[in-house]
Amino acid sequence: MNYAASVEYLLSLLGAFSNSRFELHRMERLMVELGHPERSFRPIHIAGTNGKGSTAAMIAAALHAAGKTVGLNSSPHLMQLNERIRINSTDIGDDDFAAAVEEVRAANETISAREGLEMHPTFFESVTAAAFCAFRRAGVEWGVVEVGLGGRLDATNVLHPELTVITPIARDHERILGDGVRLIAREKAGIFKHGCRSVVADQSRGVLDEIRGRAEEWGIHLIESRQAWQSGNISSDEGFYRFEAIPGPQAAGGREPFPVELGLAGEHQVTNALTAITSLDVLGVETGAIRRGLADVSWPGRLERLAGKPEFLLDAAHNPAGATVLASFLREHCTGRTIHLIYGSSRDKPVAQIAQLLFPYADRIVLTASRVTRSISPDDLLKAVEHHHNDLTMEPTVEAALEWVERHADRRDLIVVSGSIFLVGEAKAALEQRVAVPVGQ
């Protein structure tokens, strides 16, 4: 199986098992068939609503800086499936990706032939299993694994982690995870396992109470990042933040305060960095490696600025919490500039609420849609958000939206692409052929 065939195979699974229940038994059976690749590395399991990808990338980058062989499994991808599997901060190569998928395909076919199609793993289960197989093939020491959806019943929850991390929790995917942040927090805390160490990011009171209760049930010593590490002397340069990391009462001990420069833009990354620092402190990673990892980390499509005339800002603000972060960034770092916003969303998102938060910071808005079937059409999007702005235009595709905005934008303006990660990925792919380069890198 070559790379093109492996991608075609995985994509053929999308929607093929739409009646499959959200549960773990298929993934557990697949791990047995594959010889338990999830046991071949030391797992760090990360759940949350916002910031889990950035936090996972920071932890992986610091472990790599410490000289470890590190795998990172994240989702979804921006442009190609390889992005879901990184080894030592680099997307897996095409041949290695295809080899891992071939392992999974053979196991899937064996399972379904023996036990029926109802046991055939889904797309996400298969990609996750391929990541674990790729980690095993590469001799990964530490595997940093981001939960796909929820936690308790997510396919990644076959892991028995050495460390679990829960990033900030907000309302999202409530149809599946439950109505309200406390029920969502309970699902996220489903990644807790007896004997593992656990770190939780700064949370609202109700969420923190729920997570504390779940940790007590599991007999887990919970380390709260706000009690372990604080930030001082915060400053920024074009949206990239630096601060002093100061140990608190729950820090592991033996460390002095140290300066941090973040390679990811946005003030919210300070919170994510403190969660990552707390996690790395628990793991005993030396301070120099932590500093290098946080400075060198990359996480495309999240407040990613591309220099040019006009300049582009790509950010997958797909829920209200993400829209709040982007709005804050525009308010604090982009004042005085004309802002053109290209926006599109999946159908299951609260687009009116997102528009209320985000649209006031744009001078002109182009509504569009990505190619994925989950996208809301520009016509339906307009009906939901038209009362939140008086300068709205519709274009059928991301490429058409980019062309329209560039015809109307001045060289000094800022073009923001936001909404679903699929939309941002298509925009990034379209822009990659140009000479734009990431700001600050």
CSV table of C-alpha atoms in Angstrom, one decimal:
chain,number,residue,atom,x,y,z
A,1,MET,CA,0.0,0.0,0.0
A,2,ASN,CA,1.4,3.4,-1.0
A,3,TYR,CA,0.6,6.7,0.6
A,4,ALA,CA,-2.2,7.6,-1.9
A,5,ALA,CA,-3.8,4.2,-1.4
A,6,SER,CA,-3.6,4.5,2.4
A,7,VAL,CA,-5.3,7.9,2.4
A,8,GLU,CA,-8.0,6.6,0.0
A,9,TYR,CA,-8.6,3.6,2.4
A,10,LEU,CA,-8.9,5.8,5.5
A,11,LEU,CA,-11.2,8.3,3.7
A,12,SER,CA,-13.4,5.4,2.6
A,13,LEU,CA,-14.2,4.7,6.3
A,14,LEU,CA,-15.7,8.2,6.8
A,15,GLY,CA,-19.4,7.8,7.2
A,16,ALA,CA,-19.2,4.1,6.4
A,17,PHE,CA,-20.0,3.2,9.9
A,18,SER,CA,-22.2,6.1,10.9
A,19,ASN,CA,-24.4,3.8,13.0
A,20,SER,CA,-21.5,2.7,15.1
A,21,ARG,CA,-22.0,3.6,18.8
A,22,PHE,CA,-19.6,5.9,20.6
A,23,GLU,CA,-17.9,3.3,22.7
A,24,LEU,CA,-14.5,1.6,23.2
A,25,HIS,CA,-15.1,-2.1,22.4
A,26,ARG,CA,-14.0,-1.8,18.7
A,27,MET,CA,-10.8,0.0,19.6
A,28,GLU,CA,-10.0,-2.5,22.4
A,29,ARG,CA,-10.5,-5.4,20.0
A,30,LEU,CA,-8.3,-3.6,17.4
A,31,MET,CA,-5.5,-3.2,19.9
A,32,VAL,CA,-5.5,-6.9,20.7
A,33,GLU,CA,-5.4,-7.8,17.0
A,34,LEU,CA,-2.4,-5.4,16.5
A,35,GLY,CA,-0.5,-6.8,19.4
A,36,HIS,CA,-1.1,-3.8,21.7
A,37,PRO,CA,1.0,-1.0,20.0
A,38,GLU,CA,-0.5,1.4,22.7
A,39,ARG,CA,1.7,-0.3,25.2
A,40,SER,CA,5.0,0.2,23.3
A,41,PHE,CA,5.5,3.8,24.6
A,42,ARG,CA,5.0,5.9,27.7
A,43,PRO,CA,1.7,7.8,27.2
A,44,ILE,CA,0.7,11.3,28.1
A,45,HIS,CA,-3.0,11.6,27.5
A,46,ILE,CA,-4.5,15.1,27.0
A,47,ALA,CA,-8.2,16.1,27.0
A,48,GLY,CA,-10.0,19.4,27.1
A,49,THR,CA,-12.1,21.7,25.0
A,50,ASN,CA,-9.6,24.4,24.1
A,51,GLY,CA,-5.8,24.4,24.1
A,52,LYS,CA,-5.3,20.7,24.2
A,53,GLY,CA,-3.5,20.7,20.8
A,54,SER,CA,-1.2,23.6,21.7
A,55,THR,CA,-0.5,22.1,25.1
A,56,ALA,CA,0.2,18.7,23.6
A,57,ALA,CA,2.6,20.3,21.1
A,58,MET,CA,4.4,22.2,23.8
A,59,ILE,CA,4.9,19.1,25.9
A,60,ALA,CA,6.1,17.0,22.9
A,61,ALA,CA,8.5,19.8,21.8
A,62,ALA,CA,10.0,20.0,25.3
A,63,LEU,CA,10.5,16.2,25.6
A,64,HIS,CA,12.1,16.2,22.2
A,65,ALA,CA,14.4,19.1,23.3
A,66,ALA,CA,15.3,16.9,26.3
A,67,GLY,CA,16.7,14.3,23.9
A,68,LYS,CA,13.7,11.9,24.0
A,69,THR,CA,12.1,10.2,21.0
A,70,VAL,CA,8.6,11.6,21.0
A,71,GLY,CA,5.4,10.9,19.2
A,72,LEU,CA,2.5,13.3,19.0
A,73,ASN,CA,-0.9,12.1,17.9
A,74,SER,CA,-3.4,15.0,17.3
A,75,SER,CA,-6.6,15.7,15.4
A,76,PRO,CA,-8.0,16.9,13.2
A,77,HIS,CA,-5.5,17.8,10.5
A,78,LEU,CA,-5.3,21.0,8.6
A,79,MET,CA,-4.2,19.8,5.1
A,80,GLN,CA,-3.1,16.2,5.1
A,81,LEU,CA,-3.5,13.2,7.3
A,82,ASN,CA,0.2,12.9,8.0
A,83,GLU,CA,-0.2,15.9,10.3
A,84,ARG,CA,-2.0,13.7,12.8
A,85,ILE,CA,1.2,11.7,13.5
A,86,ARG,CA,4.4,13.6,14.4
A,87,ILE,CA,7.6,12.0,15.5
A,88,ASN,CA,10.2,14.3,17.0
A,89,SER,CA,8.3,17.5,15.9
A,90,THR,CA,8.1,16.4,12.3
A,91,ASP,CA,5.0,15.1,10.4
A,92,ILE,CA,5.4,11.4,9.6
A,93,GLY,CA,6.7,10.6,6.1
A,94,ASP,CA,4.4,9.2,3.4
A,95,ASP,CA,6.0,5.7,3.4
A,96,ASP,CA,5.9,5.3,7.1
A,97,PHE,CA,2.3,6.6,7.2
A,98,ALA,CA,1.3,4.0,4.5
A,99,ALA,CA,3.1,1.2,6.4
A,100,ALA,CA,1.2,2.0,9.6
A,101,VAL,CA,-2.1,2.2,7.8
A,102,GLU,CA,-1.5,-1.1,6.1
A,103,GLU,CA,-1.0,-2.8,9.5
A,104,VAL,CA,-4.4,-1.4,10.6
A,105,ARG,CA,-6.2,-2.2,7.4
A,106,ALA,CA,-5.1,-5.9,7.6
A,107,ALA,CA,-6.3,-6.0,11.3
A,108,ASN,CA,-9.6,-4.3,10.4
A,109,GLU,CA,-10.3,-6.8,7.7
A,110,THR,CA,-9.5,-9.8,9.9
A,111,ILE,CA,-11.8,-8.5,12.6
A,112,SER,CA,-14.7,-7.7,10.3
A,113,ALA,CA,-14.4,-11.1,8.6
A,114,ARG,CA,-14.4,-12.9,11.9
A,115,GLU,CA,-16.8,-10.9,13.9
A,116,GLY,CA,-19.0,-8.9,11.4
A,117,LEU,CA,-19.0,-5.4,10.0
A,118,GLU,CA,-20.5,-4.0,13.2
A,119,MET,CA,-17.0,-4.6,14.7
A,120,HIS,CA,-15.1,-2.8,11.9
A,121,PRO,CA,-13.2,0.1,13.3
A,122,THR,CA,-14.3,3.6,12.3
A,123,PHE,CA,-12.1,6.3,10.5
A,124,PHE,CA,-11.0,7.9,13.8
A,125,GLU,CA,-10.3,4.6,15.4
A,126,SER,CA,-8.2,3.5,12.5
A,127,VAL,CA,-6.2,6.7,12.3
A,128,THR,CA,-5.5,6.5,16.0
A,129,ALA,CA,-4.4,2.9,15.8
A,130,ALA,CA,-2.1,3.8,12.8
A,131,ALA,CA,-0.5,6.5,15.1
A,132,PHE,CA,0.2,3.9,17.8
A,133,CYS,CA,1.6,1.5,15.2
A,134,ALA,CA,3.8,4.3,13.8
A,135,PHE,CA,5.1,5.1,17.3
A,136,ARG,CA,6.0,1.4,17.8
A,137,ARG,CA,7.8,1.2,14.5
A,138,ALA,CA,9.8,4.4,15.3
A,139,GLY,CA,10.8,3.3,18.8
A,140,VAL,CA,9.0,6.2,20.4
A,141,GLU,CA,9.7,6.6,24.1
A,142,TRP,CA,7.0,9.1,25.0
A,143,GLY,CA,3.7,9.3,23.2
A,144,VAL,CA,1.7,12.5,23.6
A,145,VAL,CA,-1.9,11.8,22.6
A,146,GLU,CA,-4.7,14.3,22.2
A,147,VAL,CA,-8.2,13.1,22.8
A,148,GLY,CA,-10.4,13.4,19.8
A,149,LEU,CA,-13.8,13.9,21.4
A,150,GLY,CA,-14.7,13.9,25.1
A,151,GLY,CA,-12.5,11.4,26.9
A,152,ARG,CA,-14.3,8.5,28.6
A,153,LEU,CA,-15.4,6.8,25.4
A,154,ASP,CA,-12.9,8.3,23.0
A,155,ALA,CA,-10.8,5.9,20.9
A,156,THR,CA,-7.6,7.1,22.6
A,157,ASN,CA,-8.9,6.0,26.0
A,158,VAL,CA,-7.4,2.5,25.5
A,159,LEU,CA,-4.2,4.1,26.8
A,160,HIS,CA,-2.9,3.5,30.4
A,161,PRO,CA,-1.1,6.8,30.7
A,162,GLU,CA,1.7,7.9,33.0
A,163,LEU,CA,0.3,11.4,33.0
A,164,THR,CA,-3.1,12.8,32.2
A,165,VAL,CA,-3.7,16.5,31.4
A,166,ILE,CA,-7.0,18.3,31.2
A,167,THR,CA,-6.9,21.7,29.5
A,168,PRO,CA,-9.6,24.4,29.8
A,169,ILE,CA,-13.1,23.1,29.4
A,170,ALA,CA,-16.0,24.9,27.7
A,171,ARG,CA,-19.3,24.1,26.1
A,172,ASP,CA,-18.9,22.1,22.9
A,173,HIS,CA,-20.2,18.9,21.3
A,174,GLU,CA,-23.0,19.0,23.9
A,175,ARG,CA,-25.2,16.6,21.8
A,176,ILE,CA,-22.7,13.9,22.6
A,177,LEU,CA,-21.0,14.9,25.8
A,178,GLY,CA,-23.9,16.3,27.7
A,179,ASP,CA,-25.6,19.7,28.4
A,180,GLY,CA,-23.4,22.0,30.4
A,181,VAL,CA,-19.8,22.2,31.4
A,182,ARG,CA,-20.1,20.0,34.5
A,183,LEU,CA,-21.3,17.0,32.4
A,184,ILE,CA,-18.6,17.8,29.8
A,185,ALA,CA,-16.0,17.9,32.5
A,186,ARG,CA,-17.1,14.5,33.7
A,187,GLU,CA,-16.6,13.0,30.3
A,188,LYS,CA,-13.2,14.6,29.9
A,189,ALA,CA,-12.1,13.3,33.3
A,190,GLY,CA,-12.9,9.8,32.0
A,191,ILE,CA,-9.3,9.6,30.9
A,192,PHE,CA,-8.2,9.3,34.6
A,193,LYS,CA,-6.7,5.9,35.4
A,194,HIS,CA,-5.7,4.4,38.8
A,195,GLY,CA,-2.0,5.1,39.4
A,196,CYS,CA,-1.5,7.8,36.9
A,197,ARG,CA,-0.5,11.4,37.7
A,198,SER,CA,-2.9,14.1,36.6
A,199,VAL,CA,-2.5,17.8,35.8
A,200,VAL,CA,-5.5,20.2,35.3
A,201,ALA,CA,-5.4,23.6,33.8
A,202,ASP,CA,-7.1,26.7,35.3
A,203,GLN,CA,-10.8,26.1,35.1
A,204,SER,CA,-14.1,27.6,36.2
A,205,ARG,CA,-15.2,26.7,39.7
A,206,GLY,CA,-17.9,24.2,38.7
A,207,VAL,CA,-15.6,22.4,36.2
A,208,LEU,CA,-12.8,22.3,38.8
A,209,ASP,CA,-15.1,20.9,41.4
A,210,GLU,CA,-16.3,18.1,39.0
A,211,ILE,CA,-12.7,17.2,38.1
A,212,ARG,CA,-11.6,17.2,41.7
A,213,GLY,CA,-14.5,14.8,42.5
A,214,ARG,CA,-13.6,12.4,39.7
A,215,ALA,CA,-9.9,12.5,40.8
A,216,GLU,CA,-11.0,11.6,44.4
A,217,GLU,CA,-13.0,8.7,43.1
A,218,TRP,CA,-10.0,7.3,41.3
A,219,GLY,CA,-7.7,8.0,44.2
A,220,ILE,CA,-5.6,10.3,42.1
A,221,HIS,CA,-3.4,13.2,43.4
A,222,LEU,CA,-4.5,16.1,41.2
A,223,ILE,CA,-2.0,18.8,40.4
A,224,GLU,CA,-3.6,22.1,39.6
A,225,SER,CA,-1.5,24.2,37.2
A,226,ARG,CA,-2.5,27.5,38.9
A,227,GLN,CA,-1.2,26.1,42.2
A,228,ALA,CA,2.0,24.7,40.7
A,229,TRP,CA,3.3,27.5,38.4
A,230,GLN,CA,2.4,31.2,38.0
A,231,SER,CA,3.4,33.8,35.4
A,232,GLY,CA,5.0,37.1,36.2
A,233,ASN,CA,6.4,40.0,34.2
A,234,ILE,CA,4.3,39.2,31.2
A,235,SER,CA,5.0,41.2,28.0
A,236,SER,CA,4.5,40.7,24.3
A,237,ASP,CA,5.9,41.5,20.9
A,238,GLU,CA,3.4,41.4,18.0
A,239,GLY,CA,1.3,38.9,19.9
A,240,PHE,CA,4.1,36.6,20.9
A,241,TYR,CA,4.3,36.5,24.7
A,242,ARG,CA,7.2,36.2,27.2
A,243,PHE,CA,6.9,35.8,31.0
A,244,GLU,CA,8.7,34.5,34.1
A,245,ALA,CA,7.6,31.1,35.2
A,246,ILE,CA,7.4,31.1,39.0
A,247,PRO,CA,7.0,27.9,41.0
A,248,GLY,CA,4.1,27.7,43.4
A,249,PRO,CA,3.1,25.4,46.3
A,250,GLN,CA,2.2,22.4,44.1
A,251,ALA,CA,5.4,22.6,42.0
A,252,ALA,CA,7.6,19.5,42.1
A,253,GLY,CA,10.3,21.4,43.9
A,254,GLY,CA,14.0,22.2,43.3
A,255,ARG,CA,13.4,24.7,40.5
A,256,GLU,CA,14.1,28.4,40.4
A,257,PRO,CA,11.9,30.9,38.5
A,258,PHE,CA,12.9,31.0,34.8
A,259,PRO,CA,12.2,33.1,31.7
A,260,VAL,CA,9.9,31.8,29.0
A,261,GLU,CA,9.5,32.9,25.4
A,262,LEU,CA,6.6,31.4,23.5
A,263,GLY,CA,6.7,30.3,19.9
A,264,LEU,CA,2.9,30.4,19.7
A,265,ALA,CA,1.0,33.6,19.5
A,266,GLY,CA,-1.8,34.8,21.8
A,267,GLU,CA,-2.1,35.6,25.5
A,268,HIS,CA,-4.1,32.5,26.0
A,269,GLN,CA,-0.9,30.5,25.2
A,270,VAL,CA,0.5,31.7,28.6
A,271,THR,CA,-2.2,29.5,30.3
A,272,ASN,CA,-1.4,26.6,28.0
A,273,ALA,CA,2.3,27.0,28.7
A,274,LEU,CA,1.7,27.0,32.4
A,275,THR,CA,-0.2,23.7,32.0
A,276,ALA,CA,2.6,22.3,29.9
A,277,ILE,CA,5.3,23.5,32.4
A,278,THR,CA,3.4,21.9,35.2
A,279,SER,CA,3.2,18.6,33.3
A,280,LEU,CA,6.9,18.7,32.3
A,281,ASP,CA,7.8,19.5,35.9
A,282,VAL,CA,5.9,16.4,37.1
A,283,LEU,CA,7.9,14.4,34.5
A,284,GLY,CA,11.2,15.8,35.7
A,285,VAL,CA,12.2,17.5,32.4
A,286,GLU,CA,15.0,19.9,32.9
A,287,THR,CA,14.4,23.6,32.7
A,288,GLY,CA,16.6,24.2,29.7
A,289,ALA,CA,14.6,21.7,27.6
A,290,ILE,CA,11.3,23.2,28.8
A,291,ARG,CA,12.5,26.7,27.6
A,292,ARG,CA,13.7,25.4,24.3
A,293,GLY,CA,10.5,23.4,23.6
A,294,LEU,CA,8.2,26.3,24.4
A,295,ALA,CA,10.2,28.7,22.2
A,296,ASP,CA,10.5,26.3,19.2
A,297,VAL,CA,7.0,24.7,19.2
A,298,SER,CA,4.8,25.2,16.1
A,299,TRP,CA,1.1,24.6,15.8
A,300,PRO,CA,-0.2,25.7,12.4
A,301,GLY,CA,-3.6,27.3,12.0
A,302,ARG,CA,-3.8,28.8,15.5
A,303,LEU,CA,-3.2,32.5,15.4
A,304,GLU,CA,-0.8,31.8,12.6
A,305,ARG,CA,0.3,35.1,10.9
A,306,LEU,CA,1.6,35.0,7.3
A,307,ALA,CA,3.6,38.1,6.3
A,308,GLY,CA,2.6,39.8,3.1
A,309,LYS,CA,0.8,42.7,1.6
A,310,PRO,CA,-1.8,42.3,2.8
A,311,GLU,CA,-1.0,40.1,5.8
A,312,PHE,CA,-3.0,37.0,6.7
A,313,LEU,CA,-4.0,35.6,10.1
A,314,LEU,CA,-5.3,32.0,10.2
A,315,ASP,CA,-7.1,30.8,13.3
A,316,ALA,CA,-9.4,27.9,13.8
A,317,ALA,CA,-11.8,29.6,16.2
A,318,HIS,CA,-14.5,27.0,15.9
A,319,ASN,CA,-16.4,27.5,19.2
A,320,PRO,CA,-17.3,30.5,21.4
A,321,ALA,CA,-14.2,30.1,23.6
A,322,GLY,CA,-12.0,30.1,20.5
A,323,ALA,CA,-13.8,33.2,19.1
A,324,THR,CA,-13.3,35.0,22.4
A,325,VAL,CA,-9.5,34.3,22.1
A,326,LEU,CA,-9.4,35.5,18.5
A,327,ALA,CA,-11.5,38.6,19.3
A,328,SER,CA,-9.1,39.5,22.2
A,329,PHE,CA,-6.1,39.1,19.9
A,330,LEU,CA,-7.6,41.4,17.3
A,331,ARG,CA,-8.5,44.0,19.9
A,332,GLU,CA,-5.1,44.0,21.6
A,333,HIS,CA,-2.8,43.6,18.6
A,334,CYS,CA,-4.5,44.6,15.4
A,335,THR,CA,-6.2,48.0,16.3
A,336,GLY,CA,-6.0,50.7,13.7
A,337,ARG,CA,-6.0,48.2,10.8
A,338,THR,CA,-8.8,47.4,8.4
A,339,ILE,CA,-9.8,43.8,9.1
A,340,HIS,CA,-11.4,41.5,6.5
A,341,LEU,CA,-12.8,38.3,8.0
A,342,ILE,CA,-13.3,35.2,5.9
A,343,TYR,CA,-15.6,32.9,8.0
A,344,GLY,CA,-17.1,29.5,7.7
A,345,SER,CA,-18.3,26.8,10.1
A,346,SER,CA,-19.5,23.3,10.6
A,347,ARG,CA,-23.2,22.9,10.9
A,348,ASP,CA,-23.2,21.8,14.6
A,349,LYS,CA,-21.6,25.0,15.9
A,350,PRO,CA,-23.4,28.0,17.6
A,351,VAL,CA,-22.6,30.3,14.8
A,352,ALA,CA,-24.8,33.2,16.0
A,353,GLN,CA,-23.0,33.2,19.3
A,354,ILE,CA,-19.6,33.1,17.6
A,355,ALA,CA,-20.6,35.9,15.3
A,356,GLN,CA,-21.7,38.0,18.2
A,357,LEU,CA,-18.3,37.6,19.8
A,358,LEU,CA,-16.1,37.9,16.7
A,359,PHE,CA,-17.8,39.9,14.0
A,360,PRO,CA,-17.6,43.4,15.8
A,361,TYR,CA,-13.8,43.3,15.2
A,362,ALA,CA,-14.1,43.0,11.5
A,363,ASP,CA,-14.8,45.8,9.0
A,364,ARG,CA,-15.9,43.4,6.2
A,365,ILE,CA,-16.9,39.8,6.4
A,366,VAL,CA,-17.0,37.1,3.6
A,367,LEU,CA,-19.1,34.0,4.5
A,368,THR,CA,-18.0,30.8,2.8
A,369,ALA,CA,-17.7,27.1,3.3
A,370,SER,CA,-15.1,24.4,3.2
A,371,ARG,CA,-15.4,21.3,1.0
A,372,VAL,CA,-16.3,18.9,3.8
A,373,THR,CA,-19.9,17.7,4.0
A,374,ARG,CA,-20.3,19.0,7.6
A,375,SER,CA,-20.0,22.6,6.5
A,376,ILE,CA,-22.9,25.0,6.7
A,377,SER,CA,-23.7,26.6,3.4
A,378,PRO,CA,-23.0,30.4,3.0
A,379,ASP,CA,-26.8,30.9,2.5
A,380,ASP,CA,-27.7,29.2,5.7
A,381,LEU,CA,-24.9,30.9,7.5
A,382,LEU,CA,-26.1,34.3,6.4
A,383,LYS,CA,-29.5,33.6,7.8
A,384,ALA,CA,-28.0,32.8,11.2
A,385,VAL,CA,-25.6,35.7,11.4
A,386,GLU,CA,-26.8,38.6,9.2
A,387,HIS,CA,-28.0,40.7,12.2
A,388,HIS,CA,-24.5,40.7,13.6
A,389,HIS,CA,-22.8,42.8,10.9
A,390,ASN,CA,-23.9,45.2,8.1
A,391,ASP,CA,-21.2,44.3,5.5
A,392,LEU,CA,-21.6,40.7,4.6
A,393,THR,CA,-20.7,39.0,1.4
A,394,MET,CA,-21.0,35.3,0.3
A,395,GLU,CA,-18.6,33.2,-1.8
A,396,PRO,CA,-19.1,29.5,-2.5
A,397,THR,CA,-15.5,28.3,-1.8
A,398,VAL,CA,-12.5,29.3,0.3
A,399,GLU,CA,-10.5,30.0,-2.9
A,400,ALA,CA,-13.2,32.4,-4.2
A,401,ALA,CA,-13.4,34.1,-0.8
A,402,LEU,CA,-9.6,34.7,-0.8
A,403,GLU,CA,-9.8,36.1,-4.3
A,404,TRP,CA,-12.7,38.4,-3.5
A,405,VAL,CA,-11.0,39.8,-0.4
A,406,GLU,CA,-7.7,40.4,-2.1
A,407,ARG,CA,-9.4,42.4,-4.7
A,408,HIS,CA,-10.9,44.7,-2.1
A,409,ALA,CA,-8.1,44.8,0.5
A,410,ASP,CA,-5.5,47.4,0.8
A,411,ARG,CA,-1.8,46.4,1.2
A,412,ARG,CA,-1.9,47.6,4.8
A,413,ASP,CA,-5.0,45.6,5.7
A,414,LEU,CA,-5.3,42.3,7.6
A,415,ILE,CA,-7.1,39.3,6.2
A,416,VAL,CA,-8.4,36.9,8.9
A,417,VAL,CA,-9.5,33.4,8.0
A,418,SER,CA,-11.4,31.7,10.8
A,419,GLY,CA,-14.1,29.2,11.8
A,420,SER,CA,-13.7,25.5,11.2
A,421,ILE,CA,-10.3,23.9,11.0
A,422,PHE,CA,-11.2,22.5,7.6
A,423,LEU,CA,-11.8,26.0,6.3
A,424,VAL,CA,-8.5,27.2,7.7
A,425,GLY,CA,-6.7,24.2,6.2
A,426,GLU,CA,-8.1,24.9,2.8
A,427,ALA,CA,-7.0,28.5,3.0
A,428,LYS,CA,-3.6,27.6,4.2
A,429,ALA,CA,-3.2,25.2,1.3
A,430,ALA,CA,-4.2,27.9,-1.2
A,431,LEU,CA,-1.8,30.4,0.3
A,432,GLU,CA,1.1,27.9,0.5
A,433,GLN,CA,2.1,28.6,-3.1
A,434,ARG,CA,2.8,32.2,-2.3
A,435,VAL,CA,5.8,33.8,-0.7
A,436,ALA,CA,4.0,34.5,2.6
A,437,VAL,CA,6.1,33.3,5.7
A,438,PRO,CA,5.0,32.9,9.3
A,439,VAL,CA,5.6,36.1,11.4
A,440,GLY,CA,8.1,35.6,14.2
A,441,GLN,CA,9.7,32.5,12.6
